[in-house]
Amino acid sequence: MDESALLENYLIVGALLFGTGLVGFFSRRNMIVMFLSAEMMLQGVSVNLVAWGRYHNDWGGQMLVIFILTVAACEAAIALAVVLTLFHKSGSLDIAIWQRMREENQPAYVDRDVSPDYQPDHQWPKLTPSGIEPKPDLEEITHRAHV
Amino acid sequence: MAPLIVPLVKIGLLVFALLTAAAYLVLLERWIAAWVQDRKGPNRVGIPLTSIKLFGLGQPLADGLKFIFKEEYTPAHVDKALYTLAPITILAAALAIFAVIPIGSVLPLDLPGTDGPIKLVVAPGVDVGMIYVFALSSIAVYGVILGGWASNNKYSFLGGLRSSAQLIAYEIPLGLGILGVVISTGSLRLENIIFEQAQSGVWNSFTQPLGLVVFVVASFAEAARLPFDLPECEQELIGGYHTEYSGMRLLLFLIAEFLHMVVAAFLIVILFFGGWHFWGMPVPADDIISWSVAGLRILVLIAKVLAVILFFMLIRWSWPRFRFDQLMNLAWKVMLPLGLVNLMAVAAVVEYQHAREIEDLSTNAWLPVGIGWGVAIVAWIVAALFAPLHTDNRPRLDVLQPPAFEPNSLRSK
Amino acid sequence: MTPGIPTLLILIPALPLTATIVTAVFGRSALKQNSHRPVVLALLGSFVASLMMLAQVRQESEAKPSQMVGWETSVDLWNWAEVPNALNTPPAAHSASVQGIEHGLPAALPFRIDLTLRADALTSIMLAMVTFISLLVAIYASGYMHGDRGYWRFFSYIGLFVFSMTMLVSASNFVLLYVFWEAVGLCSYLLIGFWYEKPEAAAAGKKAFLVNRIGDFGFALALFLMWTTYGTLNFHDAHGIAGILGQTRLADPELYVGGGVATAICLLLMLGACGKSAQFPLHIWLPDAMEGPTPVSALIHAATMVTAGVYMVTRCTPLFMVSPDAQHVVALVGFVTAAIGGVIAMTQTDLKRVLAYSTISQLGYMFLGLGVATLGGITSGMFHLFTHAFFKALLFLGAGSVMHAMGGVVDMRRFGGLRRLMPTTHWTFLFGCLALAGVIPFAGFWSKDAIIAAVQERAHDEPEFLYLYWGALVVAFLTSVYTFRAFFMTFYGSERVPYEAGPNAHESPTSMTVPLTILAACALVVGAYFERTEGFAEFIKLTPSLAYEVVNSKNVEIVSQSHTLVGAISTLVALTGMGLAAFLYLGDESQVALLTRLLMPLYLLSHGKLFFDQIYNVLFVWPLWTLAQASYWIDRVLIDGLVDLVGRIPPKLAALLRPLQTGMVQFYALAMVWGVVILIFTLLTWPTH
Amino acid sequence: MNDVPIVIGSATLLLAAGMWLMLPRGAAAGRSFGTLLVAISLGLFASQVPRLGNWVNDSVFLILAAVAVLSAVATVTFRNPVYSAIWFGLSLLGTAGLFLFQGAQFLGVATIVVYAGAILVTFLFVLMLAQPEGQAFYDRLSWGARLSALTGALVVGVLTLTVVSVFQGPAVEDRPQSPFSKVALDDGILADQHMANLGAQLFSKNLVAVEVAGTLLLVALVGTVAIVAQIHKPAGGRERSHG
């Protein structure tokens, strides 16, 4: 196999993954998709590193990718925790809710394309609530459910 | 062309064998269920159009036909792409695992274009074999999650969520159980692991009983077999993630489940019970093996696997289901520490053997076996003391009044 | 087996300090109204230890080694600070070292401060006096302060004060002395302002503190000057360097620098003493300090702390000896203060203030004695300090007892004829008055006579002192008049009780009358006892810095030939004063009114406290206030304006960048990537050659 | 050779336009056209790099790369985040295949285990918990779609231009050539005992880094627990134990 051609191909694949991840990170509003995009950028870098490691017949590239995996795992844990916290506070995964850190007199970023009262495509019928509203089970609240 | 033909033949045989086995395992399971419940199992269906019943051996065929000819019903509210993708994913992953699992050792068949005897494994020489198994079993989770989510049904959804939490949780003790074997063998190839045990005659289950326990429990959970079949338990979730499925798609799910069990049985046998090895069998090198020994090895392996599968089924019909919190407690508070203890004990023994340059395990088996069992007993006692699984129903002192309703201001916005 | 002097020296301050910490930590929560116990116990321990030390010092001093001048010993606790080669050009005066070169000049002197305690006659007598009075006052206060909200706080302050005072008198270098000088000032501030909710008390505390600062400033300057002059601040010889009051220097008076430097040092020291001992012109804080609880007035502002100046000047006698000008200043200041105090006390109606001015007056007497600068003068000054502590504490405690019974009223015009109501207080107060007025055989008589006699003795050499002699007699007369004026107004005449006292005005509890009785007994006997045995002066003379006088002075003998005559005159003066007071205040009040009208300008002058506060206001406070206002204006408008101007620039600059802060995470990432893209593009297209 | 910058530039612009069209922009249409543009652009990129010289290798590589990159594009542009996650999983499989193709067996499998098996599943889990209905209105919108598509494409273009201009420079002798022969690679990074070599490298040269990575994992664990714990901390001090 032509090693330098292999390297070149891999570098371009890495660049494409990285650039695609960038686009996703910039434009998507869903925090989890943003995170996926960031991971994709890491993938692009990993591809580059492995290719260079093969080109130089050196294990360093693969070592670095192993550490990238480690860091990605840590990042995933932390990011997940943060996303959960933010979700708990706002009830939404929308990153645009968290633009309160802008300068005082800056105008807020508002959506123009879709009206805020957007309804998802499918509207499934809901049963009308009927009967007596169940009371909270006192025993369940006051007794330990488990060890 | 031989380099291509041999694997293709292997794959074809394997897939055929597995699918048939899965079908007949269903029959076996039903028989065992009947036996356990002291009733008659399926015993009617024999050869069609005759009155030959053959103990009901035709039942799987009938079942299969029924599944195949049933209407392929897709509910209107499902996410169609993922609804279709889910069973395919899970079956594909389950089948792909078998690529690295050796069924016996080799066949002394010298075909032109191949070098040496034919290895009885689809992808021989995969250096990361064990991790490959691990990776594909984690892919299998997707089938369950996507199936549950795409069904757009609360029961399915809960089943999918439970499944993902359960499988992720039990992957860790599973890995710890594998790691003990890998450390003591020094290789990730399943063939090497079997060969190592065969050479010394000391199966890993003797030296690592704790690892065996951890691995068996974790593989039960990974296969979602009965004490751990929370994702699909009928009483709570109707059918879990495959509530909305029927026909071929349901068949794929069911086959995949049985394949998981088969994989688990294979792994238990290979990792802990010496694979094709049995005492008294000659252990020659691969290239001078005779047909009789090769066949014997396959028989021994299959017998062991069948025994483990029987064990699985017996457990299924004799053990009640865990509650979900108990399941999680078992994973994180019992199995994880036990697995770590086993790992450290194995590492210590291996280091000791390295330091003393003890190469041949067969003559020095007492030390690792003794340590393994000692550690297992002590760890088991400690775990039993510190993580009792009984239910504590004392009144909670912290909550004696039902909590007042507190509107979440942020969320309501 | 009795503990040795080093142990006792450490024990005496350590006990009150421990009690302070215990009271401060546990007082609020645990001890509460039992807070006096640790302090009283500790003071008792300290007092016993002081007595033991007094005995040992006496024993040691009498068997002193022949080559020593006087007797002293010192205990090094630890090194506090050390700067090697701090003074590179040794001062001219430092031509002696204890070992090594006898009169050579070392290349450099280290600045070294050790925590050193010393024991000698002066220290041990002061310690005994301080701890004794403190003990009695503490016992008295446990009754007087009972039920006060800050009970534990009060006793923790008292303990801290005793610790500071004992450290002050046992310190063996000037820095340590200065530190505890400040510490007693702090305690004084805390205790004057003890009832800090009262605006007057808070103001009085501030005033005392600020006025003391002026004196302390002088003291600090004196310290600097001494360091540059002598290259050390130790009293004793240590580490091969002759201390200022050490044996080497004392044995060879030539080693003291004379002339202008000595005068400057002495005057600056005197300024410090003026502040602490309420001497003219810094006496104005003491009357206001009466806002504090009465036991505090008795302990700090009459008996102990105010004597720190006297102690310090006595300690520095060798320095004063080489500067006659400074001696004259001390004597003059003493006399002026005594006169001012006497005059003002004549017309005050506040019982405690009368006593306060009498304290000022008596302190003036002590300084007069010190200013005479003969051995007799100095020992008599110290003797007066000693006796005064007893009877002034007695008088204040008696006044406190009256206040206690009268519901806090101190205006003498509002009560009277209390002798039947408070018999114990009456009798003990009478003893105190007799001692203060100098009636034979009470304590005050002996010590005051000794001072007057010393002045008269000095007048043989310097006729100017004759004026001071007559003046002192006049002041003695005034003393007698105002003392008994207060006494008669309080205890005689028709029985009147203010309404604040309630219906059941009665004698004070035992915890208060017992100290009164003990002090009354002391006021009766201490003077006579020491005078008869001549023990006090003989003992004090064993202090090294005074012993030097014994060696070098021409008149070794304590004057006694004219003593009898002076005693007779002063007794006569005192009795005349008593008689005048009885004439004016025992009869009806028409004589007083007549006299007041006749001497209206003098009366107004005296009643207005000679208008010192007002004069100071005009001279110092107002200009300073104006200056402060001007500075405030400059700071606010000019300097702050400039700073604000500088501060307004960055926001303007930042306003240009503010639109970039959009709050959208993506925007920041985008900006970052654009930076990278531009960087890479530039690197690609940059001409490489 | 002068047409290389032009081709890459036009590929970049096509990529930008295609990505912009594909990104969720409310009700705006044009997704399929965008997909076409992106495909053309990727083809243009592929046309500018040399092939590997063996049709089997070439096809395997191209398939894997296409899977990885196209799934990546799909990840970014799909409106439903669950689909995004699935596409990302596919992209990961493609990347893992690329790793395997390079001989990095362990990384190929480890990527699947770590990314697909743990990270992605956890995120799917959270996603399903948070948005059980699948998509929300903000998933139909993008922030600055034009600008971000342009920027991403620009980065790709600049990087590609750099790579191509270095590897296919005008002077043939200046082009980098790997100094290692097939034999050397088989002895080194492509050796049969892959795991053994990798482990030896990991625990000898990179031991400190391994320890640091372990510490990092521990710290992340603690940090995660700390962050999540405050979600359940009630305002009034009332705490329900879930032990």
PDB file of N, CA, C and O in Angstrom, chain A residues 98-138:
ATOM      1  N   TRP A  98     -29.919  29.361  27.724  1.00  0.00           N
ATOM      2  CA  TRP A  98     -28.815  29.750  28.618  1.00  0.00           C
ATOM      3  C   TRP A  98     -27.991  30.880  28.033  1.00  0.00           C
ATOM      4  O   TRP A  98     -26.785  30.871  28.114  1.00  0.00           O
ATOM      5  N   GLN A  99     -28.656  31.813  27.400  1.00  0.00           N
ATOM      6  CA  GLN A  99     -27.889  32.962  26.906  1.00  0.00           C
ATOM      7  C   GLN A  99     -27.970  34.144  27.866  1.00  0.00           C
ATOM      8  O   GLN A  99     -27.726  35.271  27.483  1.00  0.00           O
ATOM      9  N   ARG A 100     -28.304  33.855  29.102  1.00  0.00           N
ATOM     10  CA  ARG A 100     -28.430  34.947  30.069  1.00  0.00           C
ATOM     11  C   ARG A 100     -27.088  35.556  30.440  1.00  0.00           C
ATOM     12  O   ARG A 100     -27.031  36.612  31.037  1.00  0.00           O
ATOM     13  N   MET A 101     -26.005  34.876  30.115  1.00  0.00           N
ATOM     14  CA  MET A 101     -24.692  35.408  30.483  1.00  0.00           C
ATOM     15  C   MET A 101     -24.221  36.490  29.512  1.00  0.00           C
ATOM     16  O   MET A 101     -23.090  36.940  29.589  1.00  0.00           O
ATOM     17  N   ARG A 102     -25.065  36.895  28.596  1.00  0.00           N
ATOM     18  CA  ARG A 102     -24.651  37.934  27.651  1.00  0.00           C
ATOM     19  C   ARG A 102     -24.548  39.280  28.370  1.00  0.00           C
ATOM     20  O   ARG A 102     -25.005  39.435  29.501  1.00  0.00           O
ATOM     21  N   GLU A 103     -23.961  40.220  27.657  1.00  0.00           N
ATOM     22  CA  GLU A 103     -23.830  41.559  28.223  1.00  0.00           C
ATOM     23  C   GLU A 103     -25.213  42.168  28.436  1.00  0.00           C
ATOM     24  O   GLU A 103     -26.183  41.815  27.750  1.00  0.00           O
ATOM     25  N   GLU A 104     -25.233  43.125  29.354  1.00  0.00           N
ATOM     26  CA  GLU A 104     -26.506  43.608  29.848  1.00  0.00           C
ATOM     27  C   GLU A 104     -27.436  44.147  28.767  1.00  0.00           C
ATOM     28  O   GLU A 104     -28.608  43.832  28.716  1.00  0.00           O
ATOM     29  N   ASN A 105     -26.870  44.926  27.867  1.00  0.00           N
ATOM     30  CA  ASN A 105     -27.741  45.605  26.922  1.00  0.00           C
ATOM     31  C   ASN A 105     -27.849  44.878  25.589  1.00  0.00           C
ATOM     32  O   ASN A 105     -28.405  45.409  24.634  1.00  0.00           O
ATOM     33  N   GLN A 106     -27.287  43.667  25.542  1.00  0.00           N
ATOM     34  CA  GLN A 106     -27.349  42.914  24.295  1.00  0.00           C
ATOM     35  C   GLN A 106     -28.765  42.418  24.064  1.00  0.00           C
ATOM     36  O   GLN A 106     -29.442  41.989  25.005  1.00  0.00           O
ATOM     37  N   PRO A 107     -29.200  42.452  22.833  1.00  0.00           N
ATOM     38  CA  PRO A 107     -30.520  41.875  22.567  1.00  0.00           C
ATOM     39  C   PRO A 107     -30.442  40.355  22.645  1.00  0.00           C
ATOM     40  O   PRO A 107     -29.416  39.765  22.318  1.00  0.00           O
ATOM     41  N   ALA A 108     -31.519  39.756  23.104  1.00  0.00           N
ATOM     42  CA  ALA A 108     -31.553  38.302  23.199  1.00  0.00           C
ATOM     43  C   ALA A 108     -31.692  37.699  21.815  1.00  0.00           C
ATOM     44  O   ALA A 108     -32.246  38.305  20.906  1.00  0.00           O
ATOM     45  N   TYR A 109     -31.146  36.482  21.646  1.00  0.00           N
ATOM     46  CA  TYR A 109     -31.307  35.771  20.384  1.00  0.00           C
ATOM     47  C   TYR A 109     -32.688  35.131  20.379  1.00  0.00           C
ATOM     48  O   TYR A 109     -33.027  34.367  21.288  1.00  0.00           O
ATOM     49  N   VAL A 110     -33.478  35.475  19.402  1.00  0.00           N
ATOM     50  CA  VAL A 110     -34.830  34.913  19.371  1.00  0.00           C
ATOM     51  C   VAL A 110     -35.004  34.126  18.072  1.00  0.00           C
ATOM     52  O   VAL A 110     -34.350  34.381  17.066  1.00  0.00           O
ATOM     53  N   ASP A 111     -35.893  33.169  18.145  1.00  0.00           N
ATOM     54  CA  ASP A 111     -36.150  32.334  16.981  1.00  0.00           C
ATOM     55  C   ASP A 111     -37.048  33.078  16.011  1.00  0.00           C
ATOM     56  O   ASP A 111     -38.027  33.697  16.391  1.00  0.00           O
ATOM     57  N   ARG A 112     -36.700  32.984  14.740  1.00  0.00           N
ATOM     58  CA  ARG A 112     -37.529  33.644  13.744  1.00  0.00           C
ATOM     59  C   ARG A 112     -38.220  32.635  12.833  1.00  0.00           C
ATOM     60  O   ARG A 112     -39.262  32.907  12.283  1.00  0.00           O
ATOM     61  N   ASP A 113     -37.592  31.482  12.692  1.00  0.00           N
ATOM     62  CA  ASP A 113     -38.092  30.581  11.657  1.00  0.00           C
ATOM     63  C   ASP A 113     -39.365  29.847  12.074  1.00  0.00           C
ATOM     64  O   ASP A 113     -40.242  29.605  11.264  1.00  0.00           O
ATOM     65  N   VAL A 114     -39.428  29.495  13.331  1.00  0.00           N
ATOM     66  CA  VAL A 114     -40.575  28.714  13.784  1.00  0.00           C
ATOM     67  C   VAL A 114     -41.233  29.462  14.921  1.00  0.00           C
ATOM     68  O   VAL A 114     -40.561  29.980  15.798  1.00  0.00           O
ATOM     69  N   SER A 115     -42.521  29.544  14.899  1.00  0.00           N
ATOM     70  CA  SER A 115     -43.194  30.245  15.979  1.00  0.00           C
ATOM     71  C   SER A 115     -43.062  29.428  17.256  1.00  0.00           C
ATOM     72  O   SER A 115     -42.995  28.198  17.216  1.00  0.00           O
ATOM     73  N   PRO A 116     -43.001  30.111  18.394  1.00  0.00           N
ATOM     74  CA  PRO A 116     -42.749  29.390  19.652  1.00  0.00           C
ATOM     75  C   PRO A 116     -43.834  28.379  19.969  1.00  0.00           C
ATOM     76  O   PRO A 116     -43.581  27.431  20.704  1.00  0.00           O
ATOM     77  N   ASP A 117     -45.033  28.557  19.426  1.00  0.00           N
ATOM     78  CA  ASP A 117     -46.071  27.590  19.762  1.00  0.00           C
ATOM     79  C   ASP A 117     -46.063  26.432  18.757  1.00  0.00           C
ATOM     80  O   ASP A 117     -47.082  25.973  18.278  1.00  0.00           O
ATOM     81  N   TYR A 118     -44.848  26.031  18.413  1.00  0.00           N
ATOM     82  CA  TYR A 118     -44.680  24.928  17.473  1.00  0.00           C
ATOM     83  C   TYR A 118     -45.257  23.661  18.069  1.00  0.00           C
ATOM     84  O   TYR A 118     -45.074  23.344  19.237  1.00  0.00           O
ATOM     85  N   GLN A 119     -45.951  22.932  17.249  1.00  0.00           N
ATOM     86  CA  GLN A 119     -46.481  21.644  17.682  1.00  0.00           C
ATOM     87  C   GLN A 119     -45.800  20.554  16.871  1.00  0.00           C
ATOM     88  O   GLN A 119     -45.626  20.697  15.667  1.00  0.00           O
ATOM     89  N   PRO A 120     -45.381  19.489  17.515  1.00  0.00           N
ATOM     90  CA  PRO A 120     -44.751  18.421  16.757  1.00  0.00           C
ATOM     91  C   PRO A 120     -45.722  17.800  15.756  1.00  0.00           C
ATOM     92  O   PRO A 120     -46.936  18.002  15.812  1.00  0.00           O
ATOM     93  N   ASP A 121     -45.158  17.059  14.813  1.00  0.00           N
ATOM     94  CA  ASP A 121     -45.935  16.540  13.690  1.00  0.00           C
ATOM     95  C   ASP A 121     -47.131  15.706  14.141  1.00  0.00           C
ATOM     96  O   ASP A 121     -48.251  15.909  13.708  1.00  0.00           O
ATOM     97  N   HIS A 122     -46.820  14.761  14.992  1.00  0.00           N
ATOM     98  CA  HIS A 122     -47.864  13.813  15.354  1.00  0.00           C
ATOM     99  C   HIS A 122     -48.573  14.266  16.610  1.00  0.00           C
ATOM    100  O   HIS A 122     -47.945  14.592  17.594  1.00  0.00           O
ATOM    101  N   GLN A 123     -49.859  14.280  16.538  1.00  0.00           N
ATOM    102  CA  GLN A 123     -50.662  14.592  17.711  1.00  0.00           C
ATOM    103  C   GLN A 123     -51.457  13.349  18.044  1.00  0.00           C
ATOM    104  O   GLN A 123     -52.427  13.009  17.359  1.00  0.00           O
ATOM    105  N   TRP A 124     -51.031  12.657  19.064  1.00  0.00           N
ATOM    106  CA  TRP A 124     -51.754  11.455  19.431  1.00  0.00           C
ATOM    107  C   TRP A 124     -52.883  11.810  20.373  1.00  0.00           C
ATOM    108  O   TRP A 124     -52.726  12.698  21.213  1.00  0.00           O
ATOM    109  N   PRO A 125     -54.008  11.172  20.193  1.00  0.00           N
ATOM    110  CA  PRO A 125     -55.143  11.527  21.065  1.00  0.00           C
ATOM    111  C   PRO A 125     -54.826  11.175  22.505  1.00  0.00           C
ATOM    112  O   PRO A 125     -54.149  10.194  22.788  1.00  0.00           O
ATOM    113  N   LYS A 126     -55.319  12.002  23.374  1.00  0.00           N
ATOM    114  CA  LYS A 126     -55.129  11.752  24.796  1.00  0.00           C
ATOM    115  C   LYS A 126     -56.485  11.491  25.426  1.00  0.00           C
ATOM    116  O   LYS A 126     -57.463  12.154  25.092  1.00  0.00           O
ATOM    117  N   LEU A 127     -56.490  10.573  26.350  1.00  0.00           N
ATOM    118  CA  LEU A 127     -57.741  10.275  27.031  1.00  0.00           C
ATOM    119  C   LEU A 127     -58.072  11.413  27.980  1.00  0.00           C
ATOM    120  O   LEU A 127     -57.198  11.987  28.618  1.00  0.00           O
ATOM    121  N   THR A 128     -59.335  11.741  28.056  1.00  0.00           N
ATOM    122  CA  THR A 128     -59.747  12.754  29.018  1.00  0.00           C
ATOM    123  C   THR A 128     -59.599  12.168  30.411  1.00  0.00           C
ATOM    124  O   THR A 128     -60.043  11.048  30.663  1.00  0.00           O
ATOM    125  N   PRO A 129     -58.969  12.904  31.310  1.00  0.00           N
ATOM    126  CA  PRO A 129     -58.834  12.376  32.671  1.00  0.00           C
ATOM    127  C   PRO A 129     -60.220  12.204  33.285  1.00  0.00           C
ATOM    128  O   PRO A 129     -61.077  13.081  33.175  1.00  0.00           O
ATOM    129  N   SER A 130     -60.438  11.073  33.892  1.00  0.00           N
ATOM    130  CA  SER A 130     -61.741  10.854  34.487  1.00  0.00           C
ATOM    131  C   SER A 130     -61.580  10.129  35.810  1.00  0.00           C
ATOM    132  O   SER A 130     -60.485   9.684  36.161  1.00  0.00           O
ATOM    133  N   GLY A 131     -62.639  10.018  36.557  1.00  0.00           N
ATOM    134  CA  GLY A 131     -62.605   9.305  37.814  1.00  0.00           C
ATOM    135  C   GLY A 131     -61.982  10.162  38.907  1.00  0.00           C
ATOM    136  O   GLY A 131     -61.825  11.372  38.775  1.00  0.00           O
ATOM    137  N   ILE A 132     -61.643   9.505  39.992  1.00  0.00           N
ATOM    138  CA  ILE A 132     -61.114  10.202  41.155  1.00  0.00           C
ATOM    139  C   ILE A 132     -59.606  10.287  41.020  1.00  0.00           C
ATOM    140  O   ILE A 132     -58.957   9.306  40.655  1.00  0.00           O
ATOM    141  N   GLU A 133     -59.096  11.461  41.313  1.00  0.00           N
ATOM    142  CA  GLU A 133     -57.641  11.604  41.261  1.00  0.00           C
ATOM    143  C   GLU A 133     -57.020  10.760  42.371  1.00  0.00           C
ATOM    144  O   GLU A 133     -57.396  10.880  43.533  1.00  0.00           O
ATOM    145  N   PRO A 134     -56.083   9.892  42.026  1.00  0.00           N
ATOM    146  CA  PRO A 134     -55.514   9.027  43.064  1.00  0.00           C
ATOM    147  C   PRO A 134     -54.724   9.845  44.079  1.00  0.00           C
ATOM    148  O   PRO A 134     -53.997  10.769  43.727  1.00  0.00           O
ATOM    149  N   LYS A 135     -54.915   9.476  45.313  1.00  0.00           N
ATOM    150  CA  LYS A 135     -54.148  10.160  46.368  1.00  0.00           C
ATOM    151  C   LYS A 135     -52.754   9.566  46.436  1.00  0.00           C
ATOM    152  O   LYS A 135     -52.565   8.384  46.118  1.00  0.00           O
ATOM    153  N   PRO A 136     -51.782  10.338  46.858  1.00  0.00           N
ATOM    154  CA  PRO A 136     -50.434   9.764  47.008  1.00  0.00           C
ATOM    155  C   PRO A 136     -50.454   8.687  48.081  1.00  0.00           C
ATOM    156  O   PRO A 136     -51.086   8.835  49.131  1.00  0.00           O
ATOM    157  N   ASP A 137     -49.780   7.613  47.761  1.00  0.00           N
ATOM    158  CA  ASP A 137     -49.764   6.486  48.680  1.00  0.00           C
ATOM    159  C   ASP A 137     -48.890   6.834  49.877  1.00  0.00           C
ATOM    160  O   ASP A 137     -47.678   7.028  49.744  1.00  0.00           O
ATOM    161  N   LEU A 138     -49.510   6.940  51.038  1.00  0.00           N
ATOM    162  CA  LEU A 138     -48.773   7.388  52.231  1.00  0.00           C
ATOM    163  C   LEU A 138     -47.667   6.415  52.588  1.00  0.00           C
ATOM    164  O   LEU A 138     -46.557   6.793  52.961  1.00  0.00           O
TER     165      LEU A 138
END
